[in-house]
Amino acid sequence: MNHQLLQGKKGIIFGALDEQSIAWKVAEQCAAEGAQIVLTNAPVAMRFGKIQELGEKINAPVIPADATKTEDLENLINQATEHFGSSLDFVLHSIGMSLNMRKKRDYTDLNYEWMHKTLDISAISFHRLMQSLWKLDAMNEWGSIVALSYIAAQRVFPDYNEMAEAKALLESFARSFGYHFGKRNKVRVNTVSQSPTITTAGSGVKGFDDFYNYAAKMSPLGNASAEDCARFCAVLFSDYTRMVSMQNLYHDGGFSSMGVSPEVLQ
Ligand code: NAI
């Protein structure tokens, strides 16, 4: 499915690790819609992931950047704008990692150093990215910035652990920075709150299969796939959503409006 929605648009996509990654699907969809893309991921992901493969497939340069380092982000933005010969029309932040979750620490027994790192990687990196874009004046007017979130920012999913707070912070940064970017550059900033999706980050959550199945039963449309998410992101980067800003947009097959469904009671 493609409608050349992003013809002539140029953007940076963070977070494509392998073909399951949501960012991978977004990059493929945006390229099919006519966008030019620069791909990026943490230097360590270059070694373990397959991002170069994607870069070749969609003819996108791959520029490493650790999203917790301002100098990496500035270098990436400078290289990307030089490559395009212009400023950017869209940016996708698709980054998440919890150290406490990875090390199987319960929410009531968290290591705070790890929590700092989790918040730095999964949320503050979004502010850092937007601040770098802002200072380098790297966004075109009517540009669009999107980060991926999860409903544990609003409701309690005990196994989502400290990532709940990371997502709450991420969504708040979208609102607060969305104000400044809107005023100065007519740039919009939103978060997409996505259904559970089978990826490396997703499967790292304890009991993932159970709540993936639970969400599928609760949602009248079922879980939104990574491909569905990619199509939604492409629309958010297109000129059809120019006045949508500072929102957390649920992309979850209806899950967030449900109280209970007959399927979960069986
Ligand atoms: P993924 O594991 O494919 O992507 C996570 C990415 O974050 C990886 O590419 C990883 O290399 C990157 N990353 C980690 N540390 C980094 C750093 N310091 N600098 C730059 N990049 C770094 O998994 P997925 O699921 O595609 O995750 C993408 C986003 O979607 C995350 O924000 C995640 O929380 C969010 N999300 C995922 C859901 C799921 O069930 N999989 C549901 C809702 C939201």
Coordinates of C-alpha atoms in Angstrom, one line a residue, residues 3-265:
H3 CA 0.2 6.7 -2.0
Q4 CA 3.4 8.8 -2.4
L5 CA 2.3 10.6 0.7
L6 CA 5.8 11.6 1.5
Q7 CA 7.1 12.6 -1.9
G8 CA 10.0 15.0 -1.5
K9 CA 10.1 14.7 2.3
K10 CA 13.3 14.0 4.2
G11 CA 13.7 12.4 7.6
I12 CA 15.7 10.6 10.2
I13 CA 14.5 7.3 11.7
F14 CA 16.0 6.0 15.0
G15 CA 15.7 2.5 16.3
A16 CA 15.7 -0.1 13.4
L17 CA 17.5 -3.1 14.9
D18 CA 16.1 -5.9 12.9
E19 CA 13.2 -6.6 10.6
Q20 CA 10.8 -7.0 13.5
S21 CA 11.6 -3.4 14.8
I22 CA 8.7 -1.0 14.5
A23 CA 11.2 1.6 13.1
W24 CA 12.3 -0.9 10.4
K25 CA 8.7 -1.1 9.2
V26 CA 8.3 2.7 9.4
A27 CA 11.5 3.2 7.3
E28 CA 10.2 0.8 4.7
Q29 CA 6.8 2.4 4.6
C30 CA 8.2 6.0 4.4
A31 CA 10.6 5.0 1.6
A32 CA 7.7 3.4 -0.3
E33 CA 5.7 6.7 0.2
G34 CA 8.5 8.6 -1.6
A35 CA 10.6 9.9 1.4
Q36 CA 14.3 10.1 1.6
I37 CA 15.7 8.7 4.8
V38 CA 18.7 8.6 7.0
L39 CA 18.8 5.6 9.4
T40 CA 20.4 5.7 12.8
N41 CA 20.9 3.5 15.8
A42 CA 23.3 3.1 18.8
P43 CA 26.9 2.1 17.8
V44 CA 26.4 -1.2 19.6
A45 CA 23.3 -2.0 17.5
M46 CA 25.4 -1.7 14.4
R47 CA 27.3 -4.7 15.5
F48 CA 24.4 -6.9 16.5
G49 CA 21.6 -5.6 14.3
K50 CA 20.9 -5.7 10.6
I51 CA 20.5 -2.0 9.9
Q52 CA 23.0 -1.9 7.1
E53 CA 20.8 -4.4 5.2
L54 CA 17.9 -2.1 5.5
G55 CA 20.0 0.9 4.5
E56 CA 21.0 -0.9 1.3
K57 CA 17.4 -1.9 0.6
I58 CA 15.9 1.5 0.9
N59 CA 19.0 3.4 -0.3
A60 CA 19.5 5.2 3.1
P61 CA 22.8 6.1 4.7
V62 CA 23.3 4.7 8.2
I63 CA 24.9 7.1 10.7
P64 CA 25.5 5.7 14.2
A65 CA 24.5 7.8 17.2
D66 CA 24.0 7.0 20.9
A67 CA 20.8 8.9 21.7
T68 CA 22.1 9.7 25.2
K69 CA 25.0 11.7 23.8
T70 CA 24.4 15.3 22.6
E71 CA 27.6 15.3 20.4
D72 CA 26.4 12.1 18.6
L73 CA 23.0 13.6 17.9
E74 CA 24.4 16.9 16.7
N75 CA 26.9 15.0 14.4
L76 CA 24.0 12.9 13.1
I77 CA 21.8 15.9 12.4
N78 CA 24.6 17.8 10.7
Q79 CA 25.5 14.8 8.5
A80 CA 21.9 14.1 7.6
T81 CA 21.1 17.7 6.6
E82 CA 24.3 17.8 4.6
H83 CA 23.4 14.6 2.9
F84 CA 19.9 15.9 2.0
G85 CA 21.1 19.4 1.2
S86 CA 18.2 20.7 3.3
S87 CA 16.6 20.6 6.7
L88 CA 14.4 17.8 7.9
D89 CA 10.6 17.2 7.5
F90 CA 10.2 14.3 9.9
V91 CA 12.0 12.4 12.7
L92 CA 11.0 9.2 14.4
H93 CA 12.2 8.4 17.9
S94 CA 11.8 4.6 18.3
I95 CA 14.1 3.9 21.3
G96 CA 13.4 2.0 24.5
M97 CA 15.4 0.0 27.0
S98 CA 15.1 -0.7 30.7
L99 CA 18.1 -1.9 32.6
N100 CA 16.1 -3.0 35.7
M101 CA 13.8 -5.0 33.4
R102 CA 16.7 -6.6 31.6
K103 CA 18.3 -7.5 34.9
K104 CA 14.9 -8.8 36.2
R105 CA 14.6 -6.4 39.2
D106 CA 11.1 -6.1 40.6
Y107 CA 9.5 -2.6 40.7
T108 CA 9.7 -2.7 44.5
D109 CA 13.4 -3.3 44.4
L110 CA 14.8 -1.1 41.7
N111 CA 18.4 -0.1 41.3
Y112 CA 18.4 3.7 40.9
E113 CA 21.6 4.0 38.8
W114 CA 20.0 1.7 36.3
M115 CA 16.7 3.7 36.5
H116 CA 18.7 6.8 35.6
K117 CA 20.1 5.1 32.6
T118 CA 16.6 3.8 31.6
L119 CA 15.1 7.3 31.8
D120 CA 18.1 8.7 29.9
I121 CA 17.9 6.2 27.1
S122 CA 14.1 5.8 26.8
A123 CA 12.8 9.4 27.6
I124 CA 15.5 12.1 28.1
S125 CA 16.9 11.1 24.7
F126 CA 13.7 12.4 23.2
H127 CA 14.2 15.9 24.8
R128 CA 17.9 15.7 23.9
L129 CA 17.1 15.0 20.3
M130 CA 14.5 17.8 20.1
Q131 CA 16.9 20.2 21.8
S132 CA 19.6 19.3 19.3
L133 CA 17.2 19.8 16.3
W134 CA 16.1 23.1 17.9
K135 CA 19.6 24.5 18.4
L136 CA 20.8 23.5 15.0
D137 CA 17.5 24.8 13.5
A138 CA 17.3 21.6 11.6
M139 CA 13.5 21.2 11.1
N140 CA 11.6 22.6 8.1
E141 CA 8.3 24.4 8.7
W142 CA 5.4 22.0 9.0
G143 CA 7.7 19.2 10.0
S144 CA 6.6 16.3 12.2
I145 CA 8.3 14.6 15.1
V146 CA 7.0 11.3 16.5
A147 CA 8.0 9.1 19.4
L148 CA 6.6 5.7 20.2
S149 CA 4.9 5.1 23.6
Y150 CA 2.8 2.6 25.5
I151 CA -0.4 2.8 27.6
A152 CA 1.5 1.8 30.8
A153 CA 2.1 5.6 30.9
Q154 CA -1.5 6.0 32.0
R155 CA -2.5 2.6 33.4
V156 CA -0.8 0.1 35.6
F157 CA 0.8 -2.9 33.9
P158 CA 2.9 -4.3 36.8
D159 CA 5.4 -6.1 34.6
Y160 CA 6.2 -3.0 32.5
N161 CA 8.2 -1.9 35.6
E162 CA 10.1 1.5 35.4
M163 CA 9.3 1.8 31.7
A164 CA 5.9 3.1 32.8
E165 CA 7.6 6.2 34.2
A166 CA 9.9 6.5 31.2
K167 CA 6.9 6.6 28.8
A168 CA 5.0 9.1 31.0
L169 CA 8.1 11.4 30.8
L170 CA 8.4 10.8 27.0
E171 CA 4.8 11.8 26.5
S172 CA 5.2 14.9 28.6
F173 CA 8.3 16.0 26.6
A174 CA 6.2 15.7 23.4
R175 CA 3.6 18.2 24.9
S176 CA 6.1 20.6 26.3
F177 CA 8.5 20.7 23.4
G178 CA 5.6 20.7 21.0
Y179 CA 4.7 24.1 22.3
H180 CA 8.1 25.6 21.5
F181 CA 8.5 23.9 18.2
G182 CA 4.9 24.8 17.2
K183 CA 5.4 28.5 18.0
R184 CA 8.8 28.9 16.4
N185 CA 8.8 26.5 13.4
K186 CA 5.2 25.3 13.0
V187 CA 6.6 21.8 13.7
R188 CA 4.3 19.3 15.4
V189 CA 5.3 16.8 18.1
N190 CA 3.3 13.7 19.0
T191 CA 3.6 10.3 20.6
V192 CA 2.0 7.2 19.2
S193 CA 0.8 4.7 21.9
Q194 CA 1.2 1.4 20.2
S195 CA -0.3 -2.1 20.9
P196 CA 2.1 -4.7 22.2
T197 CA 4.2 -5.8 19.3
I198 CA 6.5 -8.7 18.9
T199 CA 10.0 -7.2 18.7
T200 CA 13.3 -7.4 20.6
A201 CA 12.3 -4.6 23.1
G202 CA 8.7 -5.9 23.4
S203 CA 9.6 -9.5 24.1
G204 CA 12.0 -8.3 26.8
V205 CA 8.9 -7.5 29.0
K206 CA 8.1 -10.3 31.5
G207 CA 5.0 -12.2 30.6
F208 CA 4.9 -10.5 27.2
D209 CA 3.0 -13.3 25.4
D210 CA 0.3 -13.2 28.1
F211 CA -0.4 -9.5 27.8
Y212 CA 0.0 -9.6 24.0
N213 CA -2.8 -12.2 24.0
Y214 CA -4.8 -10.3 26.6
A215 CA -4.6 -7.0 24.6
A216 CA -5.6 -8.9 21.4
K217 CA -8.8 -10.2 23.2
M218 CA -9.6 -6.8 24.7
S219 CA -9.2 -4.8 21.5
P220 CA -12.2 -4.9 19.1
L221 CA -9.8 -4.6 16.1
G222 CA -7.2 -6.8 17.6
N223 CA -3.6 -5.7 18.2
A224 CA -2.1 -3.1 15.8
S225 CA 0.9 -4.7 14.0
A226 CA 4.2 -3.0 13.4
E227 CA 3.1 -2.6 9.7
D228 CA -0.1 -0.8 10.9
C229 CA 2.0 1.4 13.1
A230 CA 4.3 2.2 10.1
R231 CA 1.3 3.3 8.0
F232 CA 0.0 5.5 10.8
C233 CA 3.5 7.1 11.3
A234 CA 3.6 7.8 7.5
V235 CA 0.3 9.7 7.8
L236 CA 1.6 11.6 10.8
F237 CA 4.7 12.7 8.7
S238 CA 2.5 13.7 5.8
D239 CA 0.8 17.0 5.1
Y240 CA -2.6 15.4 6.0
T241 CA -2.0 15.9 9.8
R242 CA -0.5 19.4 10.0
M243 CA -2.6 20.6 12.9
V244 CA -2.3 17.5 15.1
S245 CA 0.3 18.4 17.8
M246 CA 1.2 17.7 21.5
Q247 CA -1.0 14.6 21.5
N248 CA -0.6 11.1 22.7
L249 CA -2.4 9.1 19.9
Y250 CA -3.6 5.6 20.7
H251 CA -2.8 3.2 17.9
D252 CA -4.1 0.1 19.6
G253 CA -7.2 -1.3 17.9
G254 CA -9.5 0.3 20.5
F255 CA -7.8 -1.2 23.6
S256 CA -7.5 2.1 25.5
S257 CA -11.3 2.7 25.5
M258 CA -12.3 -0.8 26.6
G259 CA -13.2 -1.8 30.2
V260 CA -13.8 -5.5 29.6
S261 CA -14.5 -7.8 26.7
P262 CA -16.4 -11.2 26.6
E263 CA -13.2 -12.8 25.2
V264 CA -11.2 -12.1 28.4
L265 CA -13.9 -13.4 30.6

